[in-house]
XYZ file of C-alpha atoms in Angstrom:
600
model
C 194.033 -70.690 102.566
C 195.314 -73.864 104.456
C 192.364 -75.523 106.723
C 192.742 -77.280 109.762
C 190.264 -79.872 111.144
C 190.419 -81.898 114.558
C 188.452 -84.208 116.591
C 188.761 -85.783 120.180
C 186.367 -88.448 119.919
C 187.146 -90.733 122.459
C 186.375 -94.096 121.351
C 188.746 -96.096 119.865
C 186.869 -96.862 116.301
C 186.643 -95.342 112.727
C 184.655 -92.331 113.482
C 187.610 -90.195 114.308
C 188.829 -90.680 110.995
C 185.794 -90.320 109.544
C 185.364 -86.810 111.231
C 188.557 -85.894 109.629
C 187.956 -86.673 106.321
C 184.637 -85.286 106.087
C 186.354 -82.433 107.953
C 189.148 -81.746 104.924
C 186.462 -82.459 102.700
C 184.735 -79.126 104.064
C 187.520 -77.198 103.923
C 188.773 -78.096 100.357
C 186.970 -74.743 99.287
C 190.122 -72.280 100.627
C 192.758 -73.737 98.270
C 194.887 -76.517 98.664
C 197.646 -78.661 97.360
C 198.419 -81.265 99.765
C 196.312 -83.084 102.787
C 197.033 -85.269 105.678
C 196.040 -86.575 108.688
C 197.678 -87.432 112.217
C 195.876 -90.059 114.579
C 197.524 -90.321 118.154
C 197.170 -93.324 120.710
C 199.871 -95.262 121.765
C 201.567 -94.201 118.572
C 201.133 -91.023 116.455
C 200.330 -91.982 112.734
C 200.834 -89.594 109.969
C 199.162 -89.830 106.478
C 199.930 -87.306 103.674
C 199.602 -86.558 99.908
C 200.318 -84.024 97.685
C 197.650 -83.170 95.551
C 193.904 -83.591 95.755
C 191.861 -85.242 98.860
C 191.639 -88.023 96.284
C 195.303 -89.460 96.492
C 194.864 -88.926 100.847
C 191.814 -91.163 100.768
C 193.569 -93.586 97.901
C 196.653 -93.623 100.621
C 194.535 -94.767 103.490
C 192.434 -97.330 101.740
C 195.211 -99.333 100.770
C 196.685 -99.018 104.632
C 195.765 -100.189 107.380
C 195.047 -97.263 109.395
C 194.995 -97.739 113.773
C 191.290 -96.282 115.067
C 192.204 -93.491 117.774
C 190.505 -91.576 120.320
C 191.618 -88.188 118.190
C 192.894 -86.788 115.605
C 193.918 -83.574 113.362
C 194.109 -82.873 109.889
C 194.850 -80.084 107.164
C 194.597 -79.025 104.120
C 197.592 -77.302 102.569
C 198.767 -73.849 100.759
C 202.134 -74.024 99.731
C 203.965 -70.989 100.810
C 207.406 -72.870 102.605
C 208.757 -75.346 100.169
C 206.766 -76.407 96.856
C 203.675 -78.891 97.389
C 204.697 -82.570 97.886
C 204.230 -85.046 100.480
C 207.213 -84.284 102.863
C 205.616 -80.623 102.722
C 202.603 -81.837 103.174
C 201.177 -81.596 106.954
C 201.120 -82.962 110.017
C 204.491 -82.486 110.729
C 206.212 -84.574 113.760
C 209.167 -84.480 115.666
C 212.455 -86.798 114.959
C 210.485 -89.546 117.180
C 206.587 -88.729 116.061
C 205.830 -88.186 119.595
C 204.061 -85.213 118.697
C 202.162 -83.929 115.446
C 201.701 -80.586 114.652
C 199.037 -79.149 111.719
C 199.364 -75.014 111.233
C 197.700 -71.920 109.066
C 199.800 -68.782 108.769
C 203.899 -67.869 108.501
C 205.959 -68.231 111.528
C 208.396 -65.655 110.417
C 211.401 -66.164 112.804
C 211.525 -70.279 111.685
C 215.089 -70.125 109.855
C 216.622 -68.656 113.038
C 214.424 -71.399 115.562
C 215.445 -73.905 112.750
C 219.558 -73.563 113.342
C 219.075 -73.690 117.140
C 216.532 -77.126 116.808
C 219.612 -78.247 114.286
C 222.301 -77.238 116.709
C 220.467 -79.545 119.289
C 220.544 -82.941 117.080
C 217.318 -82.492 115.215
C 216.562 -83.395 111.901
C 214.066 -81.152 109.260
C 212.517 -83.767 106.967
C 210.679 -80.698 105.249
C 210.947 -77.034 103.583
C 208.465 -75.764 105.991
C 208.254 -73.001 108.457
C 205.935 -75.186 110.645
C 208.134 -78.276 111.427
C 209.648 -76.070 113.740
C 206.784 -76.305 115.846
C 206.979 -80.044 116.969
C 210.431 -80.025 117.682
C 210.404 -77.111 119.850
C 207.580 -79.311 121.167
C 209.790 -82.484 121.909
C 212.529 -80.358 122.881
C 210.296 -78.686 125.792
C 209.349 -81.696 126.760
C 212.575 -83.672 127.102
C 213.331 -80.475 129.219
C 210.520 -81.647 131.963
C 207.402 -80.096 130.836
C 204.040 -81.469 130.643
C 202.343 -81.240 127.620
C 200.579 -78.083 127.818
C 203.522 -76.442 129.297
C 205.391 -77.720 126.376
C 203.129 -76.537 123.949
C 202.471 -73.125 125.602
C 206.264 -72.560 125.864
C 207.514 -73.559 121.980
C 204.251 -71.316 121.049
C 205.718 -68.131 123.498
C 208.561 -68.625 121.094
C 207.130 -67.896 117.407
C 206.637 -64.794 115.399
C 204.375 -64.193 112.834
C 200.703 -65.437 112.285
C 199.551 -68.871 113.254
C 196.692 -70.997 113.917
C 198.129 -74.619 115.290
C 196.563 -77.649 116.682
C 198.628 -80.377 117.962
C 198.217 -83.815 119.502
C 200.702 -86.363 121.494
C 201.539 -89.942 121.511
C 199.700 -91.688 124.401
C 197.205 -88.728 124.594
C 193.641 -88.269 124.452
C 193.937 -84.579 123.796
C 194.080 -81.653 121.441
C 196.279 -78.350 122.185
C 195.401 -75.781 119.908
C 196.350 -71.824 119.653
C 196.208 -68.667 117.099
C 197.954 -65.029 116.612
C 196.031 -63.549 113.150
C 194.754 -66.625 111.954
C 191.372 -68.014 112.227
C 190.184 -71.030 114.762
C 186.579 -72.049 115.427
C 186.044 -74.750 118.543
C 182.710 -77.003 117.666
C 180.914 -78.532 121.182
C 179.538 -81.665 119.810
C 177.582 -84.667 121.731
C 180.207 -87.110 122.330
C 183.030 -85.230 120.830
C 184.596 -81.672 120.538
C 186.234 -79.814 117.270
C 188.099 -77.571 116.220
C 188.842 -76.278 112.554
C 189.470 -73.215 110.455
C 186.054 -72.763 109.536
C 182.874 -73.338 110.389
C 181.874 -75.837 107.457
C 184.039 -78.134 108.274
C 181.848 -80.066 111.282
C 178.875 -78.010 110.836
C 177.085 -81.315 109.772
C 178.146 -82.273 113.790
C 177.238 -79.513 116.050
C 176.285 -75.920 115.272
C 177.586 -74.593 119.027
C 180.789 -73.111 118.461
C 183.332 -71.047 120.199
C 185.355 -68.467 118.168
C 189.235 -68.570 119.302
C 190.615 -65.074 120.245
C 194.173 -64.099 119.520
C 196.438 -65.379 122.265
C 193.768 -67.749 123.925
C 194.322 -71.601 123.942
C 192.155 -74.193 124.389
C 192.581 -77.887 125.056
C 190.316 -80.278 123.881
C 188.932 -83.956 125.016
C 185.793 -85.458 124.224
C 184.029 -84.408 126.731
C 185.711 -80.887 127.524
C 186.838 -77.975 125.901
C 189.079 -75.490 128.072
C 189.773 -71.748 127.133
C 193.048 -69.897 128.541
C 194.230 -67.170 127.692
C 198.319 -66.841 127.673
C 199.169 -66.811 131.364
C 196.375 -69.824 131.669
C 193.578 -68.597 133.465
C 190.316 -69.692 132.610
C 188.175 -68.283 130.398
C 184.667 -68.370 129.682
C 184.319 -67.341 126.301
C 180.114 -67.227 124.321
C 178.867 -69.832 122.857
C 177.209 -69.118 119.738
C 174.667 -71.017 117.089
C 175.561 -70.917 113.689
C 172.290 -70.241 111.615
C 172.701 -72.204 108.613
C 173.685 -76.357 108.460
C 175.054 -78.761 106.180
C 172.659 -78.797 103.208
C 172.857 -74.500 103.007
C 177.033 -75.383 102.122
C 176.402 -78.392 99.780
C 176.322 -78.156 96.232
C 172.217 -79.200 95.757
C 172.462 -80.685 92.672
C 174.152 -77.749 90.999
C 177.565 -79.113 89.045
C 179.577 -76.763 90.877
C 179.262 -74.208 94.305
C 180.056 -71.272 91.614
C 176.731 -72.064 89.891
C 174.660 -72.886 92.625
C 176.119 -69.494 94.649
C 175.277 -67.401 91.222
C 171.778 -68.941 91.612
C 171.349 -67.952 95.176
C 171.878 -64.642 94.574
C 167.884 -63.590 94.755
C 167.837 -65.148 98.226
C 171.174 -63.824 99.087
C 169.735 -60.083 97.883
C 166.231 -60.544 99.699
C 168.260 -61.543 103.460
C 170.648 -58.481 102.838
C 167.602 -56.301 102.572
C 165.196 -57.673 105.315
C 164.584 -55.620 107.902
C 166.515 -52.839 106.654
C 164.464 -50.946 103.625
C 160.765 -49.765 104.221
C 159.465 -48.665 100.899
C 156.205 -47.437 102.668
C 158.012 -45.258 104.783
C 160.775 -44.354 102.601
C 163.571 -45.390 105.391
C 166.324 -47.363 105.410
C 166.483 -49.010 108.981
C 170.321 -50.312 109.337
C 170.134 -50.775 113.678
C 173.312 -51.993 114.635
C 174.255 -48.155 112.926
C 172.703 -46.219 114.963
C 175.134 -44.819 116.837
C 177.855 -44.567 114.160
C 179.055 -41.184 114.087
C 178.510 -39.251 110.808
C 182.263 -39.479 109.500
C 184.351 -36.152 108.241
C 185.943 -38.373 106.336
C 185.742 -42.316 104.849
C 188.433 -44.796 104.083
C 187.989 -48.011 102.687
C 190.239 -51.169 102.788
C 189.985 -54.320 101.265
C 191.351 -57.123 98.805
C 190.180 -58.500 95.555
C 186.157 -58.738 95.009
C 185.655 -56.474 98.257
C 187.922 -53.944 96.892
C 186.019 -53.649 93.734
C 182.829 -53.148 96.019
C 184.335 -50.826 98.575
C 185.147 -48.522 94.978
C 181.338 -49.148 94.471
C 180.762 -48.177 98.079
C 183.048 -45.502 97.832
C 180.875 -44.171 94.543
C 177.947 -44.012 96.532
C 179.407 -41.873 99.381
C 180.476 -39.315 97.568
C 177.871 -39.267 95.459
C 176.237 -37.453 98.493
C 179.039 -35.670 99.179
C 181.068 -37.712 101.712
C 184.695 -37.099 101.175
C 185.448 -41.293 100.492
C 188.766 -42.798 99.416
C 189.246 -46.907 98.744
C 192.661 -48.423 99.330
C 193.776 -51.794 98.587
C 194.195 -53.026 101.973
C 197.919 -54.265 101.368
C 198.961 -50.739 100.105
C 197.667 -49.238 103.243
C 199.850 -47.270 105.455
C 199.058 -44.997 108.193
C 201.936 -43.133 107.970
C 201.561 -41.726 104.627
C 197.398 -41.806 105.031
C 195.740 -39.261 106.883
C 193.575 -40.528 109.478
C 191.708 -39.201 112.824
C 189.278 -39.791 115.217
C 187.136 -38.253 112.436
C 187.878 -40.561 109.998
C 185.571 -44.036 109.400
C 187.666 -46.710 108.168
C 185.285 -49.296 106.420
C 186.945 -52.782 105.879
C 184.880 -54.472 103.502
C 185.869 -58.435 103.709
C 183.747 -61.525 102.871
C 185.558 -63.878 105.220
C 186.507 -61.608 107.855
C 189.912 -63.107 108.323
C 191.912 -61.500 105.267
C 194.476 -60.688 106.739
C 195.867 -57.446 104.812
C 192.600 -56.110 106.006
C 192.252 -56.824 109.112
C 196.144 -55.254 109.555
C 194.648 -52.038 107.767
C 191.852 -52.156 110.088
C 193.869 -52.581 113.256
C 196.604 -49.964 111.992
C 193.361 -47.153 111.902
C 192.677 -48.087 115.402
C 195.626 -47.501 116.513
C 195.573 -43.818 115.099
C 192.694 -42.941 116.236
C 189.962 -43.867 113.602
C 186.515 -45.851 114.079
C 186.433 -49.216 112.137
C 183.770 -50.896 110.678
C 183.450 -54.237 108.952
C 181.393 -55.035 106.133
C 181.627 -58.821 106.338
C 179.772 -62.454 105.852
C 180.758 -64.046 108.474
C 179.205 -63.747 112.115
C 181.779 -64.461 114.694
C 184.990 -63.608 111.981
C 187.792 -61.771 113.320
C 186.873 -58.182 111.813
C 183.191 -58.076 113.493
C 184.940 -58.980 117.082
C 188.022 -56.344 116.282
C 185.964 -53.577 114.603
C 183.624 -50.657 116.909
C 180.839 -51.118 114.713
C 179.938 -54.593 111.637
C 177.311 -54.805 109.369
C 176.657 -58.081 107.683
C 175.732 -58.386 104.159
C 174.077 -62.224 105.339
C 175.020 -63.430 101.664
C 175.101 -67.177 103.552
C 177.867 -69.456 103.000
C 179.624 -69.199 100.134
C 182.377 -72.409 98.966
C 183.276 -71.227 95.367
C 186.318 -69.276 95.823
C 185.438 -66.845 93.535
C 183.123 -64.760 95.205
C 179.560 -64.546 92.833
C 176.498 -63.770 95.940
C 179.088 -62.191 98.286
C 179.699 -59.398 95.960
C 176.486 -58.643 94.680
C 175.122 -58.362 98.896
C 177.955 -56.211 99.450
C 177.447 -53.894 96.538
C 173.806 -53.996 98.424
C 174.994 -53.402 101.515
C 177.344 -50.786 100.725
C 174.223 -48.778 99.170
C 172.342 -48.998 102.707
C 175.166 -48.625 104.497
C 175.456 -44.301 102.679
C 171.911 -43.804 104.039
C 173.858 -44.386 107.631
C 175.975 -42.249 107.036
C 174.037 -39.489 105.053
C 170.688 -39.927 104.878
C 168.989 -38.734 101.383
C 165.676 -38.730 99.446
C 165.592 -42.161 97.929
C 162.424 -43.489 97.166
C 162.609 -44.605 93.629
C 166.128 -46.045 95.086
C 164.176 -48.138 97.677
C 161.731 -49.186 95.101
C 164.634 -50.616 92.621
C 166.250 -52.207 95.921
C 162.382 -54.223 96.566
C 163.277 -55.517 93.026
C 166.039 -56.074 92.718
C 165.786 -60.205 93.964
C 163.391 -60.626 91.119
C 165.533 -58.935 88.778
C 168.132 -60.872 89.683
C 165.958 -63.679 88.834
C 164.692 -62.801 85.335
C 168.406 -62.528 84.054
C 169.038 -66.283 85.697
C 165.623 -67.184 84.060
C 166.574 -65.811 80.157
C 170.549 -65.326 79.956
C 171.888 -66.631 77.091
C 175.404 -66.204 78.561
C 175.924 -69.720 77.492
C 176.042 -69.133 74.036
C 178.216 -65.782 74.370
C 180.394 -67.944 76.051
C 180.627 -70.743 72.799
C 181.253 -68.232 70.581
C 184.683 -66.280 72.526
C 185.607 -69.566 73.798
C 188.809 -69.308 71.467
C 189.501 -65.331 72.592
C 193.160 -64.355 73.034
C 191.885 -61.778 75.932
C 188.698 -59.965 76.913
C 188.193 -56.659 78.094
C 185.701 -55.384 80.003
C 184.922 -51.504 80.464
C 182.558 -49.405 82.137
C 181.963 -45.978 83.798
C 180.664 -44.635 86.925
C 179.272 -47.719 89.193
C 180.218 -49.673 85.857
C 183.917 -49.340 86.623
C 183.814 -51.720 89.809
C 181.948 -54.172 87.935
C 184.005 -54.045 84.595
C 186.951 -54.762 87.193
C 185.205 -57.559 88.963
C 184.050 -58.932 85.328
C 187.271 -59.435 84.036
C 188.891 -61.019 87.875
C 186.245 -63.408 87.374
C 187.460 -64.386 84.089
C 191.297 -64.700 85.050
C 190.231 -66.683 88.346
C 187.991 -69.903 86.979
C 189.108 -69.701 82.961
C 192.874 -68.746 83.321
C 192.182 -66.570 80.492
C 193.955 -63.254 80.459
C 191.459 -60.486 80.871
C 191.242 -57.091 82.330
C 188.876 -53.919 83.231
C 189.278 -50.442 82.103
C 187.542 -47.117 83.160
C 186.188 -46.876 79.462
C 187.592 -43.726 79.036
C 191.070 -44.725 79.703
C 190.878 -47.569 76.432
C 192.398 -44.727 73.957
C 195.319 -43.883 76.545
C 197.136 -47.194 75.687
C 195.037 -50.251 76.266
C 193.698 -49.643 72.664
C 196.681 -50.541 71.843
C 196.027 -54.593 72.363
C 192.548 -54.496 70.994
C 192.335 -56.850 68.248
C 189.609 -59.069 66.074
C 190.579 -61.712 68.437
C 189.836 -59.370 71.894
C 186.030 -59.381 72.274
C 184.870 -56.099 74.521
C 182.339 -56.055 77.446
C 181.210 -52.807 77.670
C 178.304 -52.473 80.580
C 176.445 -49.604 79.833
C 173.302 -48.808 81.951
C 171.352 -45.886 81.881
C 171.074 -43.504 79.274
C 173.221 -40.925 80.819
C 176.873 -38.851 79.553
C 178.249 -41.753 81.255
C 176.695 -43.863 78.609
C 176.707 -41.474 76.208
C 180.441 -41.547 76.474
C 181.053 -45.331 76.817
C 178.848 -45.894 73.520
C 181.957 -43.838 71.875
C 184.448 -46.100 73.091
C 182.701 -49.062 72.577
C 182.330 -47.244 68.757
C 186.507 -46.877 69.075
C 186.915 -50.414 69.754
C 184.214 -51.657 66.849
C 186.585 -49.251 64.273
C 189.778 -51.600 65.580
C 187.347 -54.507 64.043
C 187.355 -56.343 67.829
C 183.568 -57.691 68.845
C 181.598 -56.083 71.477
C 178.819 -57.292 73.780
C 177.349 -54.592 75.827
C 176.077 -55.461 79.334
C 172.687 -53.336 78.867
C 169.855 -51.969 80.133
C 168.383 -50.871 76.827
C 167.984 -47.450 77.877
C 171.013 -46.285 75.504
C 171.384 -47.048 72.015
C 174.416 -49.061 72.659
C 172.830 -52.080 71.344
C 173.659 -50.875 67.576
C 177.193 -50.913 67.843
C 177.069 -54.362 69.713
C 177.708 -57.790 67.994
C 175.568 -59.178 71.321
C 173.408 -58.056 74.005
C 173.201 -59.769 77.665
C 170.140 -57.779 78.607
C 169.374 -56.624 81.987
C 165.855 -54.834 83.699
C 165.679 -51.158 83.851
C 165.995 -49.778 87.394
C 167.715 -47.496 88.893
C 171.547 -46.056 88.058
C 172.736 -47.476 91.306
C 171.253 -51.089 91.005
C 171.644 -51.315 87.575
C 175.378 -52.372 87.786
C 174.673 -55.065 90.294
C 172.327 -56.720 87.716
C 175.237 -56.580 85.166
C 177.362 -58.167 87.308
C 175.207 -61.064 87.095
C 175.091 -61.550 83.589
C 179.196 -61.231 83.588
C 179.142 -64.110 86.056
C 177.479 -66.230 83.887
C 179.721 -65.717 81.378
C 182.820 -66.478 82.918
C 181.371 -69.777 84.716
C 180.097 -70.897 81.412
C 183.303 -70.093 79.256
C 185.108 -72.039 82.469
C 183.284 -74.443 82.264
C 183.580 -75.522 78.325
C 187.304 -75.484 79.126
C 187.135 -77.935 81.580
C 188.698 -75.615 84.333
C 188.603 -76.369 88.072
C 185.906 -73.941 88.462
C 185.442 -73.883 92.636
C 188.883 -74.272 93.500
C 191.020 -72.525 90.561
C 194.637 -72.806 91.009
C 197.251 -71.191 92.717
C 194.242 -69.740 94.733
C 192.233 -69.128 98.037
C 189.298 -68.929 99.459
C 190.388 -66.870 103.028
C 193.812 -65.130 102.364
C 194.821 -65.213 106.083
C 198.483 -64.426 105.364
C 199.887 -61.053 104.314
């Protein structure tokens, strides 16, 4: 949520704007509802809209806008003050002498906000943030230099923050963050900074990840890292492996479709290196030295939670004692937790940040933390003893499609490191599953499933075993890109009041796989539902008889019980994106949502 871009360009011409733009036009994939830009020379210039990037670029095109050595820009999440231009950011100081662009909550602003007021200074906003600037100013007009000033009205926040700031009459960027993500880009020419890699990647693939508590100042030819008593630091430099064309949309109408379609390649890097069929090991190195657990925890949010119950599945399955959490309900003080204990935070982004709290809250009792993450460099792979990377590649679509199938993957290599197990015909469904995945891509006829519930007052999806996680994830996928209600049941739990809503106008997607009890069972509740008169497409396999009681089939390859789920999820996908998109929704950036939750 929120993204910040910036650029010290030097030259006084249109390419610093241009950088910006292209910048916000990155990071439109976290969720947004209001940009603007601030360009600093002799004068600091602010531009802002609420609404798309559209009505920004509309804005500037009819103005004439100064060209400047540097800039900063963002893209805003309403969470201070309801989206509209004066909430939009940058946000100045009573003068514009300085602008200020910033991620997160700065939770003691009302109190910061009376003193600024007491001193003569006037809010033009409803934000927490416009604090910043005018503790700027007001550290300046007190004899500071910039930095000083900067350093000083920072010392003087609570909360979480990422900010970036520039000056009037400067040729510099001043940038910090406390539980928010910041990524520094070393360019030819030029340095960045931004919330996220995609937002210069089509610049400079060097970048420097921010720690909390570390500054850096940025000209065009110099990027300086302090940390908070301003000593020097010399933090890596890292490549990022993918560029520009790996985030673009390649001809697909929308990221969601193009991420559901890279979910073969997406499968085949999760599993390289790691699973030798011939040998009947699962090689998982940067494990090796985890210690085997008495006891598992995971935490995480949305999609990851519904794989971490997957993942937990799969532990206990070979008898680890596993529990899953939603990482915002997690408490230490009414969890158990030891230096026994492995808490797993399973996270696509790295930076959510009621995980990464969970996460450091083990720590601190003792536990060993792990991430299960997508992004090299993120906050939970520096903060965590041990990460393994599902290497899903970048994914825009804020609902998570690839992501969650490479975790689900990941999640079943990641029980072998813990408890290893005889799994050969496991290793062999794992070698196919990319080309399963492919064959349902190849011959879904989602599409027309779609057409014919497009007029459904709700859908419910229901499953057992490693069904459950999916049938949860099924339905989330509905509510986020068709703003249909829908929801996921543990079949078994349909008579024990849900029942109650089925209707003819409540279509069921039961995902049966295997020809289990498990599917034994869920063929009698998909039988309860077809007595209420409500249609039923089973998610299948064809290893039950399910297909009897079903009005449709979305047909998936025989393999094994643990894989089989992931290739329903595919199918369910489908489904949602095309229902989506015959109602015209905003399918990669639904509303009211985010891409990187990075505030609690």
């Amino acid at each position: 949520m929120c993204g910040i871009i910036g650029y010290a360009g030097g030259g006084r011409n249109q390419e610093v704007l241009d950088v910006l733009l292209t910048g916000l036009s990155g990071l439109e994939y976290r969720g947004y509802d209001s940009a603007g830009i601030a360009l600093a020379d002799e004068a600091v210039s602010v531009y802002k809209r609420e609404g798309e990037l559209e009505n920004l670029e509309a804005l500037l095109k009819e103005t004439d806008v100064p060209s400047t050595p540097v800039g900063i820009g963002h893209t805003r999440w309403s969470t201070h003050g309801p989206p509209s231009d004066r909430n939009a950011h940058p946000h100045t100081d009573d003068g514009a002498t300085v602008a200020v662009v910033h991620n997160g909550i700065i939770e003691n602003y009302e109190r910061l906000r009376e003193e600024l007021s007491e001193l003569g200074c006037t809010f033009e906003s409803d934000t927490d943030t416009e604090v910043v600037p005018h503790l700027i100013r007001h550290y300046v007009d007190e004899g500071l230099d910039e930095e000083g000033a900067f350093r000083k009205a920072v010392s003087k926040l609570e909360g979480s923050y990422a900010i970036a700031a520039v000056f009037r009459g400067s040729e510099t960027i001043y940038a910090t963050r406390q539980d928010s993500p910041l990524v520094l880009g070393l360019g030819e020419g030029g340095n960045y900074l931004a919330s996220d890699v995609p937002a210069f990647i089509q610049y400079t693939d060097r970048v420097i990840y921010l720690e909390d508590g570390q500054f850096a100042v940025l000209t065009d030819d110099e990027i300086t890292v302090t940390d908070g008593d301003g000593q020097v630091l010399e933090p890596p430099v890292k490549r990022i492996e993918w560029d520009a064309e790996d985030a673009g949309k390649s001809g697909y109408d929308h990221y969601m479709l193009k991420e559901i379609n890279e979910q073969p390649r997406s499968l085949r890097q999760c599993l390289r290196g790691r699973v030798d069929e011939l040998e009947g090991d699962v090689t998982t190195e940067e494990l090796d030295e985890l210690p085997e657990p008495a006891r598992v925890q995971f935490v995480a949010c949305g999609t990851s939670y519904h794989a971490a119950l997957y993942g937990e599945l799969t532990l206990r399955e070979r008898g680890v004692k596993a529990q899953t959490f939603m990482a915002s309900e997690y408490d230490r003080a009414s969890v158990p937790i030891d230096d026994e204990t492995l808490v797993i935070g399973v996270t696509q982004s790295g930076e959510t940040a009621d995980t990464l709290r969970a996460l450091r809250q083990a720590e601190r009792a003792g536990a060993t933390t792990l991430a299960v993450t997508n992004v090299v460099g993120s906050s939970a792979s520096r903060e965590c003893d041990y990460t393994m990377y599902i290497r899903a590649g970048p994914e825009i679509g804020v609902a998570a499609t690839k992501t969650f199938a490479s975790q689900q993957t990941a999640l079943t290599l990641l029980a072998d490191a813990i408890r290893d197990a005889e799994h050969r015909e496991l290793l062999g469904a794992l070698r196919d599953l990319p080309d399963h995945v492919q064959s349902i891509l190849d011959g879904s006829n989602a599409r027309e499933i779609a057409a014919e519930y497009e007029n459904a007052g709700a859908y419910f999806f229901i499953g057992r075993g490693y069904n459950y996680p999916v049938a949860l994830e099924g339905a989330l996928k509905m509510k986020e890109i068709t703003y249909k209600h829908a929801e996921g049941f543990a079949a078994g739990e349909l008579k024990h009041g849900p029942l109650a809503l089925v209707t003819e106008e409540t279509p069921i997607f039961a995902v049966v796989t295997g020809d289990d009890e498990r599917a034994t069972k869920t063929i009698g509740n998909v039988k309860e539902v077809e007595a209420r008169g409500a249609p039923v497409v089973a998610v299948t396999d064809g290893q039950s008889d399910v297909e009897r009681y079903a009005d449709h089939v979305l047909s998936v390859p025989e393999t094994h019980d643990r894989v089989g789920p992931i290739l329903a999820n595919v199918q369910l996908q489908l489904v949602s994106y095309w229902l989506a998109n015959r109602l015209d929704r905003s399918i990669d950036k639904p509303r009211n949502l985010a891409k990187s939750v990075t505030v609690e």
